[in-house]
Tab-separated table of C-alpha atoms in Angstrom:
chain	number	residue	atom	x	y	z
A	1	MET	CA	1.729	13.141	-7.709
A	2	ASN	CA	4.446	15.632	-6.789
A	3	ALA	CA	4.332	17.905	-3.644
A	4	GLU	CA	2.960	20.924	-5.517
A	5	GLN	CA	0.103	18.880	-7.045
A	6	GLN	CA	-0.712	17.451	-3.674
A	7	LYS	CA	-0.740	20.889	-2.046
A	8	HIS	CA	-3.038	22.093	-4.817
A	9	LEU	CA	-5.322	19.079	-4.358
A	10	ILE	CA	-5.645	19.736	-0.597
A	11	GLU	CA	-6.571	23.353	-1.406
A	12	GLN	CA	-9.183	22.144	-3.873
A	13	CYS	CA	-10.674	19.804	-1.250
A	14	GLN	CA	-10.819	22.543	1.312
A	15	ASN	CA	-12.744	24.807	-1.108
A	16	ASN	CA	-14.916	22.119	-2.622
A	17	PRO	CA	-15.589	18.864	-0.693
A	18	ALA	CA	-16.493	17.023	-3.884
A	19	ALA	CA	-12.782	17.282	-4.941
A	20	PHE	CA	-12.001	14.809	-2.124
A	21	GLY	CA	-13.096	12.154	-4.643
A	22	GLN	CA	-9.629	12.591	-6.270
A	23	VAL	CA	-7.970	11.773	-2.940
A	24	PHE	CA	-10.170	8.785	-2.512
A	25	ASP	CA	-9.530	7.555	-6.115
A	26	ALA	CA	-5.796	7.992	-5.837
A	27	TRP	CA	-5.206	6.322	-2.403
A	28	TYR	CA	-8.145	4.143	-1.525
A	29	PRO	CA	-6.754	0.938	-3.159
A	30	ALA	CA	-3.422	1.319	-1.331
A	31	ILE	CA	-5.020	2.057	2.039
A	32	PHE	CA	-7.559	-0.750	1.683
A	33	ALA	CA	-4.756	-3.182	0.720
A	34	TYR	CA	-2.730	-2.062	3.680
A	35	ALA	CA	-5.559	-2.684	6.065
A	36	TYR	CA	-6.318	-6.084	4.413
A	37	ARG	CA	-2.730	-7.187	4.643
A	38	ARG	CA	-2.611	-6.233	8.270
A	39	THR	CA	-5.944	-7.839	9.268
A	40	ALA	CA	-6.541	-10.553	6.650
A	41	ASP	CA	-10.244	-9.779	6.944
A	42	TYR	CA	-11.917	-8.308	3.917
A	43	ASP	CA	-14.902	-6.780	5.572
A	44	LEU	CA	-12.849	-5.396	8.489
A	45	ALA	CA	-10.383	-3.922	6.025
A	46	LYS	CA	-13.188	-2.208	4.212
A	47	ASP	CA	-14.491	-0.720	7.507
A	48	ILE	CA	-10.961	0.496	8.402
A	49	ALA	CA	-10.421	1.958	4.985
A	50	ALA	CA	-13.811	3.656	5.038
A	51	GLU	CA	-13.150	5.036	8.512
A	52	THR	CA	-9.760	6.298	7.341
A	53	PHE	CA	-11.201	8.261	4.446
A	54	LEU	CA	-14.106	9.535	6.460
A	55	LYS	CA	-11.782	10.887	9.124
A	56	ALA	CA	-9.608	12.423	6.375
A	57	PHE	CA	-12.651	13.908	4.724
A	58	LEU	CA	-13.914	15.367	8.011
A	59	LYS	CA	-10.423	16.758	8.880
A	60	ILE	CA	-9.364	18.013	5.434
A	61	ASN	CA	-10.102	21.662	6.406
A	62	SER	CA	-7.624	21.472	9.270
A	63	PHE	CA	-4.960	19.863	7.150
A	64	ARG	CA	-1.976	22.272	6.796
A	65	TRP	CA	0.618	21.637	4.160
A	66	ARG	CA	3.989	21.035	5.840
A	67	GLY	CA	5.552	18.955	3.132
A	68	ILE	CA	4.071	15.683	4.478
A	69	SER	CA	2.416	13.891	1.581
A	70	ILE	CA	-1.295	13.078	1.468
A	71	SER	CA	-0.247	9.445	1.337
A	72	ALA	CA	1.707	9.651	4.593
A	73	TRP	CA	-1.263	11.443	6.253
A	74	LEU	CA	-3.725	8.712	5.111
A	75	TYR	CA	-1.379	5.929	6.110
A	76	ARG	CA	-1.006	7.579	9.573
A	77	ILE	CA	-4.792	7.686	9.932
A	78	ALA	CA	-5.132	4.099	8.790
A	79	THR	CA	-2.323	2.974	11.146
A	80	ASN	CA	-4.201	4.709	13.989
A	81	GLU	CA	-7.394	2.849	13.008
A	82	LEU	CA	-5.493	-0.467	12.912
A	83	ASN	CA	-3.917	0.144	16.242
A	84	GLN	CA	-7.415	0.895	17.611
A	85	TYR	CA	-8.550	-2.470	16.216
A	86	TYR	CA	-5.653	-4.263	17.860
A	87	ARG	CA	-6.205	-2.566	21.168
A	88	ARG	CA	-9.871	-3.685	21.258
A	89	SER	CA	-11.218	-7.147	21.007
A	90	LYS	CA	-13.548	-6.020	18.256
A	91	TYR	CA	-13.186	-2.985	15.928
A	92	LYS	CA	-16.191	-0.617	16.058
A	93	PRO	CA	-16.098	2.261	13.504
A	94	GLN	CA	-17.038	5.382	15.416
A	95	SER	CA	-18.322	7.491	12.516
A	96	LEU	CA	-19.508	5.088	9.875
A	97	LEU	CA	-23.124	6.456	10.296
A	98	GLN	CA	-21.814	9.860	9.248
A	99	LEU	CA	-20.382	8.204	6.188
A	100	LEU	CA	-23.745	6.750	5.203
A	101	GLU	CA	-25.386	10.138	5.623
A	102	ASN	CA	-22.980	11.731	3.173
A	103	PRO	CA	-23.960	10.675	-0.411
A	104	GLN	CA	-20.686	11.934	-1.890
A	105	MET	CA	-18.633	9.590	0.332
A	106	GLU	CA	-20.950	6.703	-0.081
A	107	LYS	CA	-20.610	6.912	-3.881
A	108	LEU	CA	-16.830	7.142	-3.573
A	109	LEU	CA	-16.712	4.007	-1.395
A	110	HIS	CA	-18.754	1.948	-3.861
A	111	ASP	CA	-17.029	3.002	-7.047
A	112	GLU	CA	-14.333	0.376	-6.830
A	113	ALA	CA	-16.095	-2.257	-4.734
A	114	ASP	CA	-16.693	-4.589	-7.620
A	115	ASN	CA	-13.036	-5.486	-8.257
A	116	GLU	CA	-11.525	-5.123	-4.817
A	117	ARG	CA	-11.747	-8.755	-3.870
A	118	GLU	CA	-10.047	-9.839	-7.139
A	119	VAL	CA	-7.261	-7.258	-6.738
A	120	ILE	CA	-6.604	-8.223	-3.126
A	121	ALA	CA	-6.623	-11.968	-4.006
A	122	LYS	CA	-3.868	-11.266	-6.567
A	123	GLU	CA	-1.851	-9.197	-4.062
A	124	LEU	CA	-2.132	-11.957	-1.474
A	125	LYS	CA	-0.947	-14.557	-3.955
A	126	ALA	CA	1.946	-12.338	-4.856
A	127	PHE	CA	2.660	-11.904	-1.165
A	128	ASP	CA	2.619	-15.706	-0.640
A	129	ASP	CA	4.957	-16.160	-3.612
A	130	TYR	CA	7.258	-13.492	-2.136
A	131	ASN	CA	7.297	-15.276	1.280
A	132	ARG	CA	8.184	-18.671	-0.486
A	133	ILE	CA	10.973	-16.974	-2.428
A	134	ARG	CA	12.138	-15.105	0.660
A	135	ALA	CA	12.333	-18.362	2.626
A	136	SER	CA	14.269	-20.193	-0.129
A	137	LEU	CA	16.713	-17.344	-0.897
A	138	PRO	CA	19.106	-17.987	2.062
A	139	LYS	CA	19.700	-21.494	0.763
A	140	LEU	CA	21.449	-20.038	-2.298
A	141	ASP	CA	25.089	-18.995	-2.453
A	142	ILE	CA	25.621	-15.444	-1.219
A	143	LYS	CA	26.556	-14.278	-4.792
A	144	TYR	CA	23.092	-15.321	-6.039
A	145	GLN	CA	21.297	-13.858	-2.978
A	146	GLU	CA	22.866	-10.489	-3.540
A	147	VAL	CA	21.930	-10.051	-7.159
A	148	ILE	CA	18.425	-11.508	-6.766
A	149	ALA	CA	17.711	-9.296	-3.671
A	150	LEU	CA	19.026	-6.157	-5.395
A	151	ARG	CA	17.210	-6.805	-8.589
A	152	TYR	CA	13.802	-7.962	-7.315
A	153	PHE	CA	13.502	-6.627	-3.842
A	154	GLU	CA	15.246	-3.345	-4.291
A	155	GLN	CA	14.265	-2.860	-7.920
A	156	LYS	CA	17.777	-2.028	-9.060
A	157	THR	CA	18.826	-2.248	-12.713
A	158	ASN	CA	21.617	-4.536	-13.811
A	159	THR	CA	23.806	-1.464	-14.287
A	160	GLU	CA	23.113	-0.271	-10.711
A	161	ILE	CA	23.768	-3.770	-9.375
A	162	SER	CA	27.034	-3.869	-11.316
A	163	GLU	CA	28.033	-0.594	-9.648
A	164	ILE	CA	26.930	-1.689	-6.163
A	165	LEU	CA	28.745	-5.027	-6.277
A	166	GLY	CA	31.725	-3.875	-8.372
A	167	LYS	CA	31.112	-6.612	-10.945
A	168	ASN	CA	30.899	-6.561	-14.743
A	169	GLU	CA	27.323	-6.128	-15.976
A	170	GLY	CA	27.662	-9.361	-17.929
A	171	THR	CA	28.600	-11.180	-14.745
A	172	VAL	CA	25.530	-9.723	-13.026
A	173	LYS	CA	23.332	-11.006	-15.776
A	174	SER	CA	24.852	-14.389	-15.601
A	175	LEU	CA	24.578	-14.529	-11.835
A	176	LEU	CA	20.943	-13.467	-12.092
A	177	SER	CA	20.149	-16.156	-14.649
A	178	ARG	CA	21.899	-18.981	-12.745
A	179	GLY	CA	20.509	-17.735	-9.391
A	180	LEU	CA	16.949	-17.625	-10.605
A	181	GLU	CA	17.309	-21.171	-12.059
A	182	LYS	CA	18.645	-22.432	-8.761
A	183	LEU	CA	15.788	-20.674	-6.905
A	184	ARG	CA	13.154	-22.224	-9.162
A	185	ASN	CA	14.603	-25.640	-8.508
A	186	LEU	CA	14.453	-25.055	-4.769
A	187	ILE	CA	10.875	-23.849	-4.797
A	188	GLY	CA	9.752	-26.539	-7.186
């Protein structure tokens, strides 16, 4: 969603609270996953995500567009909620009761509840795989580390890697192939 679309969405939400469902649908999975990765507690992450969206819903009318994306705003709220959790021995949502009183928000929170656990389990497995790869990568020659990191961590194309490293594109492909094989052998 580009800046103009986000600005328009904020205006819609300010004029019609039901439009906040679009904000929820677009960013809830990412905010929930962020909270879950930070806490490793499914129920706590749901509470933090719910609190994040409730605070956003309650503050949407005071949101002024200054070029800061909705995503950044939501992540900032979620980060504040997570910081609150870490400052206290136990997280206590302050306005969850307000959430339950609002049928629009309650419906929004339950729309994706059925598949959240499965999605998060897949993300955690991918994160574990990433950590295993990240730990094994320094054991490779630097020439393999460079191409693998650029390709898979930085999402660069072979052409971009070729330009960055000043190597022929065929050489990059070859290094990637050999490097991945060596990495597979290291990981087992």
